PDB file of C-alpha atoms in Angstrom:
ATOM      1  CA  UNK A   1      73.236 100.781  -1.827  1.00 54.00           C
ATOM      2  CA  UNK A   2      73.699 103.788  -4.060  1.00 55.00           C
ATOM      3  CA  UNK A   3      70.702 105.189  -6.103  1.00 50.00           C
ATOM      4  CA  UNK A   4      71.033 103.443  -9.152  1.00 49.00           C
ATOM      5  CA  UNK A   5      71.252 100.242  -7.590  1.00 55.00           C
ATOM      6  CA  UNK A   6      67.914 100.927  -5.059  1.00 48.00           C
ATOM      7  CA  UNK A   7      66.381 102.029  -8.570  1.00 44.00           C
ATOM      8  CA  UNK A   8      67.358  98.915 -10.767  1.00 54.00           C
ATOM      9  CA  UNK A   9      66.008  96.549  -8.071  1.00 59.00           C
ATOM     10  CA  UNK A  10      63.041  98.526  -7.455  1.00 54.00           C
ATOM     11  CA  UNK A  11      62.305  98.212 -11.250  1.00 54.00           C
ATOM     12  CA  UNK A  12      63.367  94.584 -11.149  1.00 60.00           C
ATOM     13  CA  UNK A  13      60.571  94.033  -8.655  1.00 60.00           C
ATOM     14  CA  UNK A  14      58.069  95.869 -10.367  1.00 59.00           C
ATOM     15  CA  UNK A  15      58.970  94.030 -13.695  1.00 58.00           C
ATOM     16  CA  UNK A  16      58.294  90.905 -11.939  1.00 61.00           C
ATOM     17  CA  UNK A  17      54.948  91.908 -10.130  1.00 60.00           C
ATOM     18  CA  UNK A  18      53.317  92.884 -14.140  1.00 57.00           C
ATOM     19  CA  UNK A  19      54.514  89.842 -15.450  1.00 59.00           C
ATOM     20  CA  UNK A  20      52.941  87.441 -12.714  1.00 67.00           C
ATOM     21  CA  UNK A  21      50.201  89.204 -12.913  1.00 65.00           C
ATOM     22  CA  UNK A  22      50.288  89.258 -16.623  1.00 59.00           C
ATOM     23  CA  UNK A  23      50.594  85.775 -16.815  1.00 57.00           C
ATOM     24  CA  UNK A  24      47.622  84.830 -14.256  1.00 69.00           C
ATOM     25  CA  UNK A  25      45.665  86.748 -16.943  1.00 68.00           C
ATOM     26  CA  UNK A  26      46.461  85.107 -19.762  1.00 64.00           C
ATOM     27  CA  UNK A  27      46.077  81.078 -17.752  1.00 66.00           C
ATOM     28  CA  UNK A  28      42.637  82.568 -16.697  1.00 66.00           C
ATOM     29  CA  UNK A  29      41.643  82.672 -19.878  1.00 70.00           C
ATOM     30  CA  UNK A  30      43.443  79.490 -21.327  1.00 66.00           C
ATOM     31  CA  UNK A  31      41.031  77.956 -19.081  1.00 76.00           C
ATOM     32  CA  UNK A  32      39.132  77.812 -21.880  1.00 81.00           C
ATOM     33  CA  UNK A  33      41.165  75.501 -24.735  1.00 90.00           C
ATOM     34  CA  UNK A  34      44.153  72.878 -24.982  1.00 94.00           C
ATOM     35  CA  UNK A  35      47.006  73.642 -26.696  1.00 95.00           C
ATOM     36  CA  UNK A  36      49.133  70.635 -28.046  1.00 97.00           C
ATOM     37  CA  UNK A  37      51.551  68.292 -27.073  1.00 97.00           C
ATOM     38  CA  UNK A  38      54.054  69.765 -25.420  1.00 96.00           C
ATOM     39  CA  UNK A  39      53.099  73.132 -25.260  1.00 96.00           C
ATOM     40  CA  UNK A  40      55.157  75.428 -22.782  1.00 94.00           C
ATOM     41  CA  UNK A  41      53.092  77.208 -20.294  1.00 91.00           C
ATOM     42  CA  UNK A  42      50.565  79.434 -21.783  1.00 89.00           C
ATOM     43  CA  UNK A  43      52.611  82.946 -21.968  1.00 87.00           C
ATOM     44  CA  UNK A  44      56.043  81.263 -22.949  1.00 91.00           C
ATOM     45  CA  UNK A  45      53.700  79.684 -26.052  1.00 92.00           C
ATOM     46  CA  UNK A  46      51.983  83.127 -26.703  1.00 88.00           C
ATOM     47  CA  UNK A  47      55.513  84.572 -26.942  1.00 89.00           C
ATOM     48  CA  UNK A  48      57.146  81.558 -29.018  1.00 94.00           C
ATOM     49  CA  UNK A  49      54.229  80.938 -31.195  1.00 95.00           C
ATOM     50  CA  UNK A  50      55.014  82.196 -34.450  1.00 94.00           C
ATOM     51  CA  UNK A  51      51.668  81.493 -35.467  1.00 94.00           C
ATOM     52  CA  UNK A  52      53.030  80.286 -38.611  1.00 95.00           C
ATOM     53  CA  UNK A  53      50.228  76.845 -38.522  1.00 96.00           C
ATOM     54  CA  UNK A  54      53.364  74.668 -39.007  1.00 97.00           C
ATOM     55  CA  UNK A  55      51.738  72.344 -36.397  1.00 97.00           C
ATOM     56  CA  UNK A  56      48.205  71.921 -37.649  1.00 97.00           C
ATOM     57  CA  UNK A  57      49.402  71.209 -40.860  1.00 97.00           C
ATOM     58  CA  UNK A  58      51.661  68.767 -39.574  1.00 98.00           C
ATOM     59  CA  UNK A  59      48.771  67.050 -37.388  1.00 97.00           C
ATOM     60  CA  UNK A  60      47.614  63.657 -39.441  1.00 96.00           C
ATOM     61  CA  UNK A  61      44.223  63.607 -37.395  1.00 95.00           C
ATOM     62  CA  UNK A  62      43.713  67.408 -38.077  1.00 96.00           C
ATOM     63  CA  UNK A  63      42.510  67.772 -34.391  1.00 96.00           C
ATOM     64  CA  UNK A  64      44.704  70.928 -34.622  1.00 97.00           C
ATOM     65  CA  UNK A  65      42.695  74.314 -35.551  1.00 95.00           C
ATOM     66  CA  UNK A  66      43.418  77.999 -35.474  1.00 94.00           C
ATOM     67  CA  UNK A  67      41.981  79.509 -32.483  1.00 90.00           C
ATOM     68  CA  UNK A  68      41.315  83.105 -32.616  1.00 86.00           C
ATOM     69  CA  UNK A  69      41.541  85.007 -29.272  1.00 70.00           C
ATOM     70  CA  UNK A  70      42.148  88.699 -28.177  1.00 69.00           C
ATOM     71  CA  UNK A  71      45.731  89.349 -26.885  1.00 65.00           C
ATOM     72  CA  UNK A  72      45.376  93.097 -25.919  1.00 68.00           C
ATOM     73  CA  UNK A  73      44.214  94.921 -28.314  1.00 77.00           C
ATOM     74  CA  UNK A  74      44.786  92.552 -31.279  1.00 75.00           C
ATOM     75  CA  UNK A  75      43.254  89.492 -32.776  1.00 76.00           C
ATOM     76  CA  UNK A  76      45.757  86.557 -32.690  1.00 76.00           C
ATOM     77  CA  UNK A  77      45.100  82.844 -34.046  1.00 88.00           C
ATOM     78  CA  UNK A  78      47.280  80.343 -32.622  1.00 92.00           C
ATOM     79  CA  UNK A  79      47.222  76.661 -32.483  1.00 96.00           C
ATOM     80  CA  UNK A  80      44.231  74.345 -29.867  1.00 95.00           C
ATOM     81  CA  UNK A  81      43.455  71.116 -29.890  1.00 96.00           C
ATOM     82  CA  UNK A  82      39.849  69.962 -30.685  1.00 95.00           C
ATOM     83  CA  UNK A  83      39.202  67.138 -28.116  1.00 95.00           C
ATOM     84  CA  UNK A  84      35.627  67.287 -28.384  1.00 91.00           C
ATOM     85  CA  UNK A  85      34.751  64.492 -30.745  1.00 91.00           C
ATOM     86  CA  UNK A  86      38.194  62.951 -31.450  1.00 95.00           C
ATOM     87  CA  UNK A  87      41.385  62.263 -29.638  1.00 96.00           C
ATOM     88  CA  UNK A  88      44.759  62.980 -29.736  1.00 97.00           C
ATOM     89  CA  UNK A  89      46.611  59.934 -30.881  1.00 96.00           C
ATOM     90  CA  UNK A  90      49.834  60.824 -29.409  1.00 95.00           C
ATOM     91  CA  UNK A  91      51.514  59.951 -32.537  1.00 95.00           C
ATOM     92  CA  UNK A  92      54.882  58.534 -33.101  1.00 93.00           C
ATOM     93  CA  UNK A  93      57.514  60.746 -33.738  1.00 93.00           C
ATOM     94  CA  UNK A  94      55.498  63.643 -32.779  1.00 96.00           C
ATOM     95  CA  UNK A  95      54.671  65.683 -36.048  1.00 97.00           C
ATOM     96  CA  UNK A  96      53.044  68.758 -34.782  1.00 97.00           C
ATOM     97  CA  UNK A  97      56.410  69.115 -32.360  1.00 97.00           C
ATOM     98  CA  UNK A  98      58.951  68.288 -34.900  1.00 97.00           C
ATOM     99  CA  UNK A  99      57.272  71.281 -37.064  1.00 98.00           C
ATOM    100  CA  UNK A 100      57.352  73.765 -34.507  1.00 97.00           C
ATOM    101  CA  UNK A 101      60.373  75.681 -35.424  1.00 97.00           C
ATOM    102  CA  UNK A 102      60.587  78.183 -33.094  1.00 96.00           C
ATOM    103  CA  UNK A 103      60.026  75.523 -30.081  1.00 96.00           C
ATOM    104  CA  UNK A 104      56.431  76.973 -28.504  1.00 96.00           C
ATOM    105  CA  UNK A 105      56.154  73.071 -28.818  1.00 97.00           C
ATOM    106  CA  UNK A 106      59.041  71.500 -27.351  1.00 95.00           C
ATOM    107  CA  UNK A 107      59.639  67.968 -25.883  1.00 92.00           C
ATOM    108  CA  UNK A 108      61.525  68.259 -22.413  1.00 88.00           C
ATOM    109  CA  UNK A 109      65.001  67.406 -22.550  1.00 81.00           C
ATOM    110  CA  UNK A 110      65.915  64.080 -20.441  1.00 71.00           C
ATOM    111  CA  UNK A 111      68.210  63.167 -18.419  1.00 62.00           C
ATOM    112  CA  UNK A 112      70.052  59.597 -19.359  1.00 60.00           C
ATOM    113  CA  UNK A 113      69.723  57.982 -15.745  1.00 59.00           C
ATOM    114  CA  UNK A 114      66.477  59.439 -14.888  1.00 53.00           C
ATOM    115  CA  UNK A 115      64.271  59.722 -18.228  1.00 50.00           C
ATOM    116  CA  UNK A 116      61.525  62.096 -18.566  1.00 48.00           C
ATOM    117  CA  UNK A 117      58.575  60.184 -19.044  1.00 58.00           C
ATOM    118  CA  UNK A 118      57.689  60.854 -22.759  1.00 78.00           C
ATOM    119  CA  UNK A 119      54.069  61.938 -22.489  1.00 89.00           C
ATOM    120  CA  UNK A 120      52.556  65.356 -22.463  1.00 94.00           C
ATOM    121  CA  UNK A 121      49.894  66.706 -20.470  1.00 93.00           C
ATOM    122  CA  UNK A 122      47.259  68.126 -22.579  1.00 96.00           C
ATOM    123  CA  UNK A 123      43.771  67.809 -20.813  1.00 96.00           C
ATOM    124  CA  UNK A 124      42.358  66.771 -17.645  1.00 95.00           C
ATOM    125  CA  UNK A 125      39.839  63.637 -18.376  1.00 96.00           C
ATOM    126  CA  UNK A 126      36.666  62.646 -15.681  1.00 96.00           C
ATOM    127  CA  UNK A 127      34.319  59.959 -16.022  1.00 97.00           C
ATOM    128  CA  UNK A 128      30.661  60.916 -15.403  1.00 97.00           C
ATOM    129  CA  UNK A 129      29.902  57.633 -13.056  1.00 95.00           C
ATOM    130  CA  UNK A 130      26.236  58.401 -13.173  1.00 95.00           C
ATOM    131  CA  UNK A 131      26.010  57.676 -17.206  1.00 96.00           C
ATOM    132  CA  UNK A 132      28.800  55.568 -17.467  1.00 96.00           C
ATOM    133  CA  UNK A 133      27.676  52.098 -18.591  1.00 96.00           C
ATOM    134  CA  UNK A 134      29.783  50.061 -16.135  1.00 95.00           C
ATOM    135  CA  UNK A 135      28.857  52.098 -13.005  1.00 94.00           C
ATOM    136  CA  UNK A 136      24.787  51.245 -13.826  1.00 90.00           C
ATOM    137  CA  UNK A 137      25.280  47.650 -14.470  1.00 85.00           C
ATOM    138  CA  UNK A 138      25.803  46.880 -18.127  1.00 85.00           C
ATOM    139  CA  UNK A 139      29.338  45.699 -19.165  1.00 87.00           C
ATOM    140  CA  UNK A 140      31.069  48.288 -21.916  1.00 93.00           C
ATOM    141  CA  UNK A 141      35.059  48.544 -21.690  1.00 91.00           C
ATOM    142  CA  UNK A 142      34.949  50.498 -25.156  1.00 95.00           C
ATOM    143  CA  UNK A 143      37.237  52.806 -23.624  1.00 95.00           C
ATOM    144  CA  UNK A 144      39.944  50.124 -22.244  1.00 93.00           C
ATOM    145  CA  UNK A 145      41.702  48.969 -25.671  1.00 95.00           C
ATOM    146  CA  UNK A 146      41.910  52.790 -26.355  1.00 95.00           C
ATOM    147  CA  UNK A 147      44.178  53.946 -24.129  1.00 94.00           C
ATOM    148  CA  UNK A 148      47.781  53.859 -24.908  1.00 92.00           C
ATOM    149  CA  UNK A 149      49.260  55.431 -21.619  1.00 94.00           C
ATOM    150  CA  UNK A 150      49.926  52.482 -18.573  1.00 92.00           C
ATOM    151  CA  UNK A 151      48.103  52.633 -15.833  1.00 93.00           C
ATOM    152  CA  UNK A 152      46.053  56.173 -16.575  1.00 95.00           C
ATOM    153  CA  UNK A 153      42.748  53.951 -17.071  1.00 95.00           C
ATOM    154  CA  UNK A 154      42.249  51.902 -14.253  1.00 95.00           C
ATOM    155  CA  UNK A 155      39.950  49.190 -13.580  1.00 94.00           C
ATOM    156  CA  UNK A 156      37.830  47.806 -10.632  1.00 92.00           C
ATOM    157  CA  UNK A 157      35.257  45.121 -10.620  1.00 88.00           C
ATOM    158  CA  UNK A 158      35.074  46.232 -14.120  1.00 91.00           C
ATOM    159  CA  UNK A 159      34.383  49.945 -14.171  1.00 94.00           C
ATOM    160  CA  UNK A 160      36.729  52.789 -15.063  1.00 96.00           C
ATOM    161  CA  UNK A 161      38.124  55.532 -13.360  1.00 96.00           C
ATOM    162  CA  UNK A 162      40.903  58.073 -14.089  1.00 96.00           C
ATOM    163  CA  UNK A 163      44.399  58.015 -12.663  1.00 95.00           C
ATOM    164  CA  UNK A 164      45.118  61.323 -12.709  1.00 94.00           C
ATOM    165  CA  UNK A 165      49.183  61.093 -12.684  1.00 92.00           C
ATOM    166  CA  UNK A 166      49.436  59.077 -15.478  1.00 94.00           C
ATOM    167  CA  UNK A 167      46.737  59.975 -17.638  1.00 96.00           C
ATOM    168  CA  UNK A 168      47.671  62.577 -20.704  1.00 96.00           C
ATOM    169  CA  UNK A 169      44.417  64.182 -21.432  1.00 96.00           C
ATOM    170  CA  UNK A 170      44.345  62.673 -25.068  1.00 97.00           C
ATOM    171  CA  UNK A 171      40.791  62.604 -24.734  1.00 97.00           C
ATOM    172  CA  UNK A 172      40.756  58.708 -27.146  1.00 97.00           C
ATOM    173  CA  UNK A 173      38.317  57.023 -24.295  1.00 97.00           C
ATOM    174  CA  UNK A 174      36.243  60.096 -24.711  1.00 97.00           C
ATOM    175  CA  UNK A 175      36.253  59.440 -29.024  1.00 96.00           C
ATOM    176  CA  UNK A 176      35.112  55.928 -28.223  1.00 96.00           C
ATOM    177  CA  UNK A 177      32.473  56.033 -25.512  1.00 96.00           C
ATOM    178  CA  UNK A 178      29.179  54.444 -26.519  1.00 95.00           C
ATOM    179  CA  UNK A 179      27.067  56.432 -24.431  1.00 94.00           C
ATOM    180  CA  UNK A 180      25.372  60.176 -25.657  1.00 94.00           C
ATOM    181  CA  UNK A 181      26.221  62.434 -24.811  1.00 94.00           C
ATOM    182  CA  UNK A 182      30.049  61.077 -23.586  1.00 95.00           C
ATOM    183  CA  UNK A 183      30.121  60.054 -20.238  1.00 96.00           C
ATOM    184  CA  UNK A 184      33.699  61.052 -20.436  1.00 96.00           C
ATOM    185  CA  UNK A 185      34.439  65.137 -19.998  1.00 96.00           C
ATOM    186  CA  UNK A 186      37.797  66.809 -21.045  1.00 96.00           C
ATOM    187  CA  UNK A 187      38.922  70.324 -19.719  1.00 94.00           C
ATOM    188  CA  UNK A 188      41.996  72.298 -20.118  1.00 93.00           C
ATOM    189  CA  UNK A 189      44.479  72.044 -17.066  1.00 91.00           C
ATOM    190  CA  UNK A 190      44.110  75.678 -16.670  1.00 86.00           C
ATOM    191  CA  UNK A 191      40.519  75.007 -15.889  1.00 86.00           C
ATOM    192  CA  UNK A 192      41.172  72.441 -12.726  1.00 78.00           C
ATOM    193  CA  UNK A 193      44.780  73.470 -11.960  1.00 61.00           C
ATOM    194  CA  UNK A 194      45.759  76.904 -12.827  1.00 45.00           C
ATOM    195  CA  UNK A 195      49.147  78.274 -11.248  1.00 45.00           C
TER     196      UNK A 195
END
């Protein structure tokens, strides 16, 4: 290996050491919101995000809001979802997507024998069992009707629980619990999974 060579793959390694530790960073702190459907991971969104609020326009439940968060030295707003008192209705067609030009919102390509199942992951959903109706004795089952994803809400002897591989994160059982505060909790998937 001549010089140049040992020197371009020693910068090639450094390059990639900043960035993954770069990136850890910046999922650290998305620990903190949810980003919409189909966002790409946290620093491929910073970088795609145009910021241009094409998306929360777009959104018909306006559950879509301009977060404002420090990115170095500057001030940056880009686009979170508010899950806190409504949910994301996973709309047809997917507005917010379909106006996110420069793709920081993208819907993963599929594959014609093996399609991608068609729902994004946006927040990580628990059910409080100590204030949920059901698990106390009381029938409720506002949150059953609500959810549009198979098999994510799943029943026994007539209480709820979570299954985690199919459920989105849309946070709609949450919008519809009876009790107060929600017995239902939403979190970003940087908060319970990060990379």
């Amino acid at each position: 290996m001549d010089r140049r060579s040992f020197f371009r793959r020693a910068a090639g390694k450094t390059t990639e050491v900043v960035v993954k530790e770069l990136d850890k960073k910046i999922e650290a702190r998305a620990a903190h919101w949810i980003r919409p459907p189909f966002a790409l991971d946290e620093l491929d969104f910073l970088l795609a995000c145009t910021r241009c609020n094409a998306c929360i326009e777009a959104c018909p439940e306006q559950i879509i809001f301009p977060l404002s968060a420090r990115l170095g030295a500057d001030v940056v707003s880009t686009p979170a979802l508010d899950l806190s008192n409504k949910g994301c209705r996973l709309c047809e067609g997917w507005p917010c997507v379909q106006a996110c030009e420069p793709h920081a919102l993208k819907i993963p390509e599929t594959d014609e024998e093996k399609p991608a199942e068609l729902w994004p992951r946006l927040a990580y959903i628990t059910i409080n069992t100590e204030t949920c109706l059901p698990y106390s004795g009381p029938e409720c089952g506002a949150c059953g009707p609500v959810c549009k994803v198979e098999g994510a809400l799943v029943w026994d002897r007539e209480r709820p629980s979570i299954n985690f591989s199919h459920c989105t994160g849309c946070a709609m059982c949450r919008e519809v619990c009876v009790v107060t505060p929600s017995a239902i909790s939403v979190k970003s998937l940087y908060s319970v999974n990060p990379k």
